[in-house]
Short mmCIF file of C-alpha atoms and ligand atoms in Angstrom, two decimals:
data_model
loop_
_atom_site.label_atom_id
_atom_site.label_comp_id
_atom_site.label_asym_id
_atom_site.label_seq_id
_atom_site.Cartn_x
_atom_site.Cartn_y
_atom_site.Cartn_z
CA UNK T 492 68.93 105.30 99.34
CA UNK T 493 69.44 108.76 98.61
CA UNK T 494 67.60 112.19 99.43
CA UNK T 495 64.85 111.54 97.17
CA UNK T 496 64.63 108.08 98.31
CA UNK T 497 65.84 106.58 95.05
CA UNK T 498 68.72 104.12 95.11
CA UNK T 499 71.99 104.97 94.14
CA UNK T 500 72.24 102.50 91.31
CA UNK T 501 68.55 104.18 89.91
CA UNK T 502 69.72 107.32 90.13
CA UNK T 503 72.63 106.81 88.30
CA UNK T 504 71.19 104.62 85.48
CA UNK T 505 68.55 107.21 84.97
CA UNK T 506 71.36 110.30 85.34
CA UNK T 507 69.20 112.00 88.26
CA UNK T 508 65.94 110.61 86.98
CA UNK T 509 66.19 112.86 84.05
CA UNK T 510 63.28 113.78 81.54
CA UNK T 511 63.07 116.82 79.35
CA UNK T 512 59.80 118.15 80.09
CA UNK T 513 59.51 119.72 76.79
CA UNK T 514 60.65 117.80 74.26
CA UNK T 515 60.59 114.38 76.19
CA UNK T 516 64.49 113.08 75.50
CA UNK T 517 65.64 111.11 78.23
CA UNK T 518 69.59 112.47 78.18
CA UNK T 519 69.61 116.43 79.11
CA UNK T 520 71.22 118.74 76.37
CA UNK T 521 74.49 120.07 76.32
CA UNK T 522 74.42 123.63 77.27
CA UNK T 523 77.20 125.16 74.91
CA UNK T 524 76.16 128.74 75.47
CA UNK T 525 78.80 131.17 77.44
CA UNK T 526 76.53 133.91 77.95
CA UNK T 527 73.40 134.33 79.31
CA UNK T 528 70.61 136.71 78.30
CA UNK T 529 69.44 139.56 80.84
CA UNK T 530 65.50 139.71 80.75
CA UNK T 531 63.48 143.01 80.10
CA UNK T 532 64.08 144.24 83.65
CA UNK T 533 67.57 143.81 83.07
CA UNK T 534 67.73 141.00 85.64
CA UNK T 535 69.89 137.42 85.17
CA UNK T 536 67.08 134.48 85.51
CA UNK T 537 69.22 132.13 86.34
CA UNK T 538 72.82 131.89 84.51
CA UNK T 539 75.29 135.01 83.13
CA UNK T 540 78.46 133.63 81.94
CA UNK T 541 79.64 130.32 82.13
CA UNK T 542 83.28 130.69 83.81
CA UNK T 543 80.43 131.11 87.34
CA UNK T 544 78.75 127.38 86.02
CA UNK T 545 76.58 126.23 83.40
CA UNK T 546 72.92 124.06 83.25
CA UNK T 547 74.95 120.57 82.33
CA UNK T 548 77.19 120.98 84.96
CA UNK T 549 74.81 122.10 87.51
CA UNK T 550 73.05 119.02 86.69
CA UNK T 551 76.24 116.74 87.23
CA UNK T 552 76.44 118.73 90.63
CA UNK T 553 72.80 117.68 91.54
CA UNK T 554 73.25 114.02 90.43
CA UNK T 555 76.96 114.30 92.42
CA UNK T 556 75.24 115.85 95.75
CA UNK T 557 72.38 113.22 95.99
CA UNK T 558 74.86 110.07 95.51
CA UNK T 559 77.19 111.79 98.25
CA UNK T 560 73.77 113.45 100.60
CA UNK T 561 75.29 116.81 99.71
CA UNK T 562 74.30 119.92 100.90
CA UNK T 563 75.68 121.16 97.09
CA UNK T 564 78.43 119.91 94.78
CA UNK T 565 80.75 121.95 92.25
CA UNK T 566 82.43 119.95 89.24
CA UNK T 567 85.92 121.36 88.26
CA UNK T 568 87.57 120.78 84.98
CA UNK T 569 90.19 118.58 86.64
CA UNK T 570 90.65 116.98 89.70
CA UNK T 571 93.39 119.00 90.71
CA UNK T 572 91.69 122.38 89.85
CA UNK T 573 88.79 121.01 92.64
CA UNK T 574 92.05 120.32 94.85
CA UNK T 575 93.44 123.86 93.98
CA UNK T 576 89.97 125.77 94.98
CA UNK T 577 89.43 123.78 98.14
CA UNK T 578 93.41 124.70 99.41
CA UNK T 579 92.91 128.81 98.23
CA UNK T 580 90.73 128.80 101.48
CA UNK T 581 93.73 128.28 103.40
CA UNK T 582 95.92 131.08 104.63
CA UNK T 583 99.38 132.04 105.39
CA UNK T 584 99.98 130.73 108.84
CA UNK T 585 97.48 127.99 108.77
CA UNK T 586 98.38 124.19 109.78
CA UNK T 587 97.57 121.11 107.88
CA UNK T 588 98.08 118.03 108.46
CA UNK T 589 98.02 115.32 105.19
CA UNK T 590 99.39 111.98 104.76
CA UNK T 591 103.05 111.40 103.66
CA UNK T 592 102.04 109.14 100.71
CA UNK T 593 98.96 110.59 99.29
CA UNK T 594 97.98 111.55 95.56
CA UNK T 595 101.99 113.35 94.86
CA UNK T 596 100.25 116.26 92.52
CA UNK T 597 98.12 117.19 95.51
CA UNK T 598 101.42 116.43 97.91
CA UNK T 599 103.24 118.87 95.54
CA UNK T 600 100.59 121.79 95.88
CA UNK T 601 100.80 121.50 99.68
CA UNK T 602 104.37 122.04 99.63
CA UNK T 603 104.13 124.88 97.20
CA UNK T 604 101.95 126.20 99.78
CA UNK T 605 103.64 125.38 102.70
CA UNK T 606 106.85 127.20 100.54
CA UNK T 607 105.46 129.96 98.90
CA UNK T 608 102.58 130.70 101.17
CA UNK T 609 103.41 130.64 104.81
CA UNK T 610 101.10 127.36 105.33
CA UNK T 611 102.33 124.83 107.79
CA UNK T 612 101.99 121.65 106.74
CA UNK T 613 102.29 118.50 108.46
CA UNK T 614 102.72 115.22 106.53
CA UNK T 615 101.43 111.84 108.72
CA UNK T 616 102.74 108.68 108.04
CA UNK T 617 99.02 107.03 107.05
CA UNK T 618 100.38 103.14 107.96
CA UNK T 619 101.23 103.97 111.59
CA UNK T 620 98.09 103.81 114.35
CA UNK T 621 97.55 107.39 116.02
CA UNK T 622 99.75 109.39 113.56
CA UNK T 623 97.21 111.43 112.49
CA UNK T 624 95.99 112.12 116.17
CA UNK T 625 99.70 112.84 116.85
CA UNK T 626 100.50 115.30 113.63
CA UNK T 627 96.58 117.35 114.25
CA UNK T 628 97.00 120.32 116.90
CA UNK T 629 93.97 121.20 118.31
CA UNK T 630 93.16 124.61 118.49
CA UNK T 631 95.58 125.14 115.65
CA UNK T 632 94.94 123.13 112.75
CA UNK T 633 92.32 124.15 110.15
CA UNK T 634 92.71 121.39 107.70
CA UNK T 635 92.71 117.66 107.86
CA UNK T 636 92.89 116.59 104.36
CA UNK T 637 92.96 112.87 104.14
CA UNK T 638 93.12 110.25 101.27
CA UNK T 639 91.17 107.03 101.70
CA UNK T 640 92.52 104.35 100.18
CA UNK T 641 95.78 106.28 100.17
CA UNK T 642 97.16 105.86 96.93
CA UNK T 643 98.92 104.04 95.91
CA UNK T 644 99.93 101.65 98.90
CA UNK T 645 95.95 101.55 99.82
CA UNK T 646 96.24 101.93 103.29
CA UNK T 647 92.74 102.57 105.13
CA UNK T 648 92.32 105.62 107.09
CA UNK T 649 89.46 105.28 109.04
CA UNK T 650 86.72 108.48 107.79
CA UNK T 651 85.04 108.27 111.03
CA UNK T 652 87.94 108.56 113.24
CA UNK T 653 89.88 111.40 111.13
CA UNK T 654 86.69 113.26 111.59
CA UNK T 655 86.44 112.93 115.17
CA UNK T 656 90.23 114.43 115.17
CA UNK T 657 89.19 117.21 113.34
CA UNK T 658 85.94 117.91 115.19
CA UNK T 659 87.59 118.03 118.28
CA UNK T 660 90.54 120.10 116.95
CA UNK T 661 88.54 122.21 115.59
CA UNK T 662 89.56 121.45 111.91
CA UNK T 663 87.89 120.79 108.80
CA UNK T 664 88.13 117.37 107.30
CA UNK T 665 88.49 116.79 103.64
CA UNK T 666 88.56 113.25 102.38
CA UNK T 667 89.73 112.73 98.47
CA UNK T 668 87.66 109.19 97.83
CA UNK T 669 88.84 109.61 94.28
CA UNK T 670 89.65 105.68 94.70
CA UNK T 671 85.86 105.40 96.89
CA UNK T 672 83.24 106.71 94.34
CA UNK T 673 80.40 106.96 96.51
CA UNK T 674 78.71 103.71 95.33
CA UNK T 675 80.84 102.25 98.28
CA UNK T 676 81.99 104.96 100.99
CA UNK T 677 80.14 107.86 101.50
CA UNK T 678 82.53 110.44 103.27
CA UNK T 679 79.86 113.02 104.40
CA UNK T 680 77.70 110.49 106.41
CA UNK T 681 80.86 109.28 107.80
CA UNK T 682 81.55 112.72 109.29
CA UNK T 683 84.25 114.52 106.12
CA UNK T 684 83.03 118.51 106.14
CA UNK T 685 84.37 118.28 102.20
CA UNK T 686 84.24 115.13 100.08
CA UNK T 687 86.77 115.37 96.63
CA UNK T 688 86.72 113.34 93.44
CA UNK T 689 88.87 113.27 90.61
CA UNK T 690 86.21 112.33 88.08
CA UNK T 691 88.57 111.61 85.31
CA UNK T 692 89.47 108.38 87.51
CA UNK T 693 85.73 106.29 88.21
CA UNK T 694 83.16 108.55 88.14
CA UNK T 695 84.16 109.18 84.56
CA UNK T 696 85.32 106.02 84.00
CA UNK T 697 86.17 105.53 80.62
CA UNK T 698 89.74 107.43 80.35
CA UNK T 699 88.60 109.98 78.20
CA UNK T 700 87.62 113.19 80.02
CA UNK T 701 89.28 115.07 82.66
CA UNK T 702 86.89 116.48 85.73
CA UNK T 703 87.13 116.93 89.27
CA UNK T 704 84.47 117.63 92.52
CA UNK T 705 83.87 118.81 95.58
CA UNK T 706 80.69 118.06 97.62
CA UNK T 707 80.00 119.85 100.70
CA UNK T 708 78.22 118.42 103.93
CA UNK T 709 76.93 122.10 104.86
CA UNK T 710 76.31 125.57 102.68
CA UNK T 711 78.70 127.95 104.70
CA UNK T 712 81.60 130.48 103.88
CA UNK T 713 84.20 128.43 102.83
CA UNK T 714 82.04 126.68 100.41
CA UNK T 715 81.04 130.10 99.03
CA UNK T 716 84.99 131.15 99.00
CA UNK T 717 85.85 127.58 96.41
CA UNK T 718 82.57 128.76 94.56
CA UNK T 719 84.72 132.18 93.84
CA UNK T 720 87.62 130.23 93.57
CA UNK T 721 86.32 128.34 90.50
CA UNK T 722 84.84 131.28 89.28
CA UNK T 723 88.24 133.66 89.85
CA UNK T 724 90.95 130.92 88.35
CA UNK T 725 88.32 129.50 85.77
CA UNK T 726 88.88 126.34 87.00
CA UNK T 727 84.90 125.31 85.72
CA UNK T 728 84.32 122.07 83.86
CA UNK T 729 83.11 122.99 80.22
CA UNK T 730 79.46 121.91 79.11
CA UNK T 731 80.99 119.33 76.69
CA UNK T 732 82.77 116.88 79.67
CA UNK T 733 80.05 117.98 82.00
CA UNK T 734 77.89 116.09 79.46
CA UNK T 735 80.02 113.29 79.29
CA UNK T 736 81.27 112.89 82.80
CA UNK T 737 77.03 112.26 83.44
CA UNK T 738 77.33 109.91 80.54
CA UNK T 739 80.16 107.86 82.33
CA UNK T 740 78.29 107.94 85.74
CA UNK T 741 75.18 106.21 84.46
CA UNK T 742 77.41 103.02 84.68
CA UNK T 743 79.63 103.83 87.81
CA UNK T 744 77.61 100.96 90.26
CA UNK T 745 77.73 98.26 87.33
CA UNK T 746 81.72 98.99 86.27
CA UNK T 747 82.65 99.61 90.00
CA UNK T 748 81.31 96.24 90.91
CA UNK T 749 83.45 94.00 88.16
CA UNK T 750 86.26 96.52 88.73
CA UNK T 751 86.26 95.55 93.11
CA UNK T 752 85.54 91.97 91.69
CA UNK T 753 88.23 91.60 89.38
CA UNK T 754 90.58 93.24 92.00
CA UNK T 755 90.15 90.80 94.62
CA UNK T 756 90.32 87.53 92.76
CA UNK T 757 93.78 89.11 91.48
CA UNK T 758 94.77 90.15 94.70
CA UNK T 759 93.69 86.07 95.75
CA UNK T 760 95.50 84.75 93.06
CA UNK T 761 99.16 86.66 93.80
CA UNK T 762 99.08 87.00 97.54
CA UNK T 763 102.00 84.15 98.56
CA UNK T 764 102.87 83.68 95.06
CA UNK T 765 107.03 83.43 94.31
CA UNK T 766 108.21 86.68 93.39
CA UNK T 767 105.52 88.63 94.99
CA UNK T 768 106.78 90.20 98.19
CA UNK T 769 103.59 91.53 99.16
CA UNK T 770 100.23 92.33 97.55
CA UNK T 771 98.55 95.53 99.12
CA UNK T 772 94.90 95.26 98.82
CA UNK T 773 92.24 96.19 101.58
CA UNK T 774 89.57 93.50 100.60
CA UNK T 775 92.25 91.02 101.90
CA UNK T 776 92.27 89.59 105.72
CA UNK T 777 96.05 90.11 105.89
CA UNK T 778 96.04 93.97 105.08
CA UNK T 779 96.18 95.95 108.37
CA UNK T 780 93.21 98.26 107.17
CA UNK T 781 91.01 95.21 106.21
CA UNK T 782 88.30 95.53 109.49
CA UNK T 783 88.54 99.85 108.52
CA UNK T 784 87.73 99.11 104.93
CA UNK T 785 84.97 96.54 106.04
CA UNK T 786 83.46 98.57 107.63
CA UNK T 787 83.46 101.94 105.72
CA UNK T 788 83.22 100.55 102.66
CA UNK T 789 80.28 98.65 100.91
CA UNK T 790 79.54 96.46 97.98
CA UNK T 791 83.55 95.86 97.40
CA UNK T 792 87.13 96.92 98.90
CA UNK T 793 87.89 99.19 95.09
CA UNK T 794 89.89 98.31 92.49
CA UNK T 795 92.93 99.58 93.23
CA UNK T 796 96.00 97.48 94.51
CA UNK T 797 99.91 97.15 94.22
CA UNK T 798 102.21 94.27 93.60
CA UNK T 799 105.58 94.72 95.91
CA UNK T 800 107.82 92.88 93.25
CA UNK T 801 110.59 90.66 94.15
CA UNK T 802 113.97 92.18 92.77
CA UNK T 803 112.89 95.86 93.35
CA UNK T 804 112.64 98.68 90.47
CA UNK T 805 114.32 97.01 87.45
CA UNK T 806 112.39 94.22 87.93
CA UNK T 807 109.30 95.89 88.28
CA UNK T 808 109.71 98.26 85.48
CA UNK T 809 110.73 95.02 83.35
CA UNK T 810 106.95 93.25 84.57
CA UNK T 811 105.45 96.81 83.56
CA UNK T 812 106.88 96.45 79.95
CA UNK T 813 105.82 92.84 79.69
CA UNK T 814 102.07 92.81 79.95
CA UNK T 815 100.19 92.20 76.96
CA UNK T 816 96.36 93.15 78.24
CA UNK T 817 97.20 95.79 81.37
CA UNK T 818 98.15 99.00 79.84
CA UNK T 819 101.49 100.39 80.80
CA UNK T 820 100.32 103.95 81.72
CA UNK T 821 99.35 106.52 84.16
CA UNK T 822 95.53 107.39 85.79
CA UNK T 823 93.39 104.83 87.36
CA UNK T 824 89.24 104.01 87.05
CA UNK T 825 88.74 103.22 83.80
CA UNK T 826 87.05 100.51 82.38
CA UNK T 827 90.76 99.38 80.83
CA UNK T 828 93.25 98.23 83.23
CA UNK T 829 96.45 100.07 83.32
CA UNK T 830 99.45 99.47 84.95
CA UNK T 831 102.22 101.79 86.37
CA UNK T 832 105.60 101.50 88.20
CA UNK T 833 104.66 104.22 90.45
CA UNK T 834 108.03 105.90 91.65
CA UNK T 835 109.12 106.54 88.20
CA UNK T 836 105.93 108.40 87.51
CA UNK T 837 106.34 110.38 90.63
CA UNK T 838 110.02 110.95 89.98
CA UNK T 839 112.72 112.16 92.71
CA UNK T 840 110.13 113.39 95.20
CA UNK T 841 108.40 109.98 95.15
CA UNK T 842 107.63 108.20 99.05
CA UNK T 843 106.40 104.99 97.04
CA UNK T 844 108.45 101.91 97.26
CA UNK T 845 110.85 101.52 94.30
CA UNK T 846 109.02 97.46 93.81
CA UNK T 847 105.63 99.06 93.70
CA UNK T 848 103.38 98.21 90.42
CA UNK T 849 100.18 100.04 90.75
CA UNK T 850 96.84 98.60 88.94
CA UNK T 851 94.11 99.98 87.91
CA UNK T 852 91.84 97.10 87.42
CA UNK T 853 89.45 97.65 84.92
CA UNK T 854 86.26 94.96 83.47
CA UNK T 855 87.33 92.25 81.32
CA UNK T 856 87.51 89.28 82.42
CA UNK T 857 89.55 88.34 85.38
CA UNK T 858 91.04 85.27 84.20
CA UNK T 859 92.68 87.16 81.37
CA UNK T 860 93.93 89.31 83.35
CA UNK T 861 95.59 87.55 85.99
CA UNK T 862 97.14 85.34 83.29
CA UNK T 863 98.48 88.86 81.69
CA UNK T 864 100.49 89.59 84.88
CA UNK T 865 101.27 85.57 85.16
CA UNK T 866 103.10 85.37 81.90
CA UNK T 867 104.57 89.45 82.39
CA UNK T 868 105.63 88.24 85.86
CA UNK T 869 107.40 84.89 84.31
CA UNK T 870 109.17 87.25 81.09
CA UNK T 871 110.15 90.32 83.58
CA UNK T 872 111.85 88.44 86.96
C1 PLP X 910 93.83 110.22 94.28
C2 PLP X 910 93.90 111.34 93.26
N1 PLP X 910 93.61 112.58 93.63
C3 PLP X 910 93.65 113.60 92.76
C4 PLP X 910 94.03 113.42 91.45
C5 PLP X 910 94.10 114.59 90.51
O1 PLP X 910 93.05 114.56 89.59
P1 PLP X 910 93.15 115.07 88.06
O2 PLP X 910 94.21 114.27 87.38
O3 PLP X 910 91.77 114.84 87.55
O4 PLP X 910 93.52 116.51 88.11
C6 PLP X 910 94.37 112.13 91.02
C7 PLP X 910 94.83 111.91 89.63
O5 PLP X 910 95.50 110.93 89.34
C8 PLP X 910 94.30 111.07 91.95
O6 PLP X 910 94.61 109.81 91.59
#
């Protein structure tokens, strides 16, 4: 249940229990307007310019805050401009710590920190037990910024433990659950300071808007300084998206839930198969972060997960080029499965395994779909 003691999946299918009290609609307007007028006493009444935040966005941030029991919630026009406000907090001579394989545009602006900036930053190697313990200084690190599942190998950091790290090193935690919309983990109750989405990916869900947000588990200073972050780089999702990113959400628990069940009959279907050296999916017993993911998550382990191909890169680009249903492109939570042979996307910098094909699993039917990769699989090895 949520603040206002509605369920998740009500609140979403009525877009924050919305009703126009004067003319009655039942979807809330777009708010195209950049400019606000000043009332007789010269006084704002509520909104001035719209590079600060706008009415449909601030009512995507309250929907956003109650699903994720939010203190507040800012909606960026891309997930990486929510990334990019969060990280302007950080100063020269601050230590991070972040996982080696992680989301490679947000790896990228950590190193252009750590390069350009004076920020340490320390990468963890998310598979191993304790690395995160071992990389966090306490006393010295201010950030913990942590991926969970870590895309796109999908290995479970446990929220609860990272944020126990942080606590005690003093640290702030922020968790990007771009992959764990908060229909199934909810990063704030499981101790994150910061919770980050990339609502282009599920929240969205229909590949056809880009969006990011942040949700904060307490109003303090550094939420104030991303607030003027947004503001100062323009980084602000437009009234248009804001409209239809609260469009996409009204269906995020119904899509989720054939999305985390289509993933796990395919991850059923090609774990042991011939060819398939490994499949990497937390909703199965064999995966190491399968108890983690069991117990953080709910309703589903996501519908992510990677096929380690037999015959490594050529092979796996080859499968990627075969499918007939999957889509052979980039991005991940929308209703249309895609899939990607990761390093190539990533290019030289890339930690992902050179066998990897990621997959986005979207809703149709999970038959099809498995006997898409079946028949790619049989035309590509
Ligand atoms: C896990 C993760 N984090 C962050 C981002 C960046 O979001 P955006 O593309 O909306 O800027 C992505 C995009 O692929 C992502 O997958």
């Amino acid at each position: 249940m949520t603040g206002n003691d509605l369920s998740l999946d009500t609140l979403l299918a009525q877009g924050g229990h919305f009703v126009d009290r004067e003319t009655g609609a039942v979807v809330p307007p777009v708010h195209a307007a950049t400019t606000y007028a000043r009332n007789s006493r010269y006084e704002l009444t509520g909104y001035g310019y719209s590079r600060d935040g706008n009415p449909t966005g601030a009512h995507v941030e309250t929907v956003l805050a109650k699903l994720e029991g939010a203190a507040d919630a800012l909606v960026f026009s891309s997930g990486m401009a929510a990334i990019a406000a969060f990280f302007d907090t950080v100063s020269a001579g601050e230590h991070i710590v972040a996982p080696r394989v992680m989301y490679y545009g947000a790896a990228d602006l950590l190193r252009r920190l750590a390069d350009r900036r004076g920020v340490e930053v320390e990468f963890f190697d998310a598979s191993q037990p304790g690395a995160l313990e071992t990389a966090v200084r306490p006393g010295r690190t201010s950030v913990v910024w942590i991926e969970t599942c870590v895309n796109p190998t999908w290995d479970v950091i446990d929220v609860r433990a990272a944020a126990e790290v942080a606590r005690e090193a003093g640290a702030v935690l922020g968790v990007d659950a771009t992959a764990t919309p908060p229909v199934t983990l909810r990063a704030l109750e499981l101790g994150a300071d910061i919770v980050f989405h990339s609502a282009t990916k599920y929240l969205g869900g229909h590949s056809d808007l880009l969006a990011g947000a942040l949700a904060t588990g307490a109003l303090n200073e550094r939420w104030e300084e991303i607030r003027a972050a947004r503001t100062r780089t323009g980084g602000v999702l437009g009234a248009f998206e804001a409209w239809l990113l609260l469009r996409g959400m009204r269906t995020l628990h119904l899509r989720y839930e054939r999305q985390a069940a289509n993933a796990l009959a395919i991850a059923r279907h090609f774990e042991g198969r011939a060819g398939i050296e490994a499949v990497l999916y937390p909703g199965l017993a064999s995966h190491a972060g399968h108890e983690t993911a069991k117990r953080q998550m709910e309703g589903g382990f996501g519908a992510m997960l990677s096929l380690l191909v037999e015959g490594g890169a050529e092979v796996a680009k080859r499968v990627a080029t075969r499918t007939r249903l999957f889509v052979p492109a980039t991005s991940l939570g929308g209703v249309e499965s895609l899939i990607e042979h990761r390093a190539t996307v990533e290019g030289p910098l890339s930690a992902v395994p050179a066998n990897l094909l990621r997959l986005s699993v979207g809703i149709e039917r999970a038959d099809e779909l498995i006997a898409d990769l079946e028949q790619a699989l049989a035309r590509g090895s």
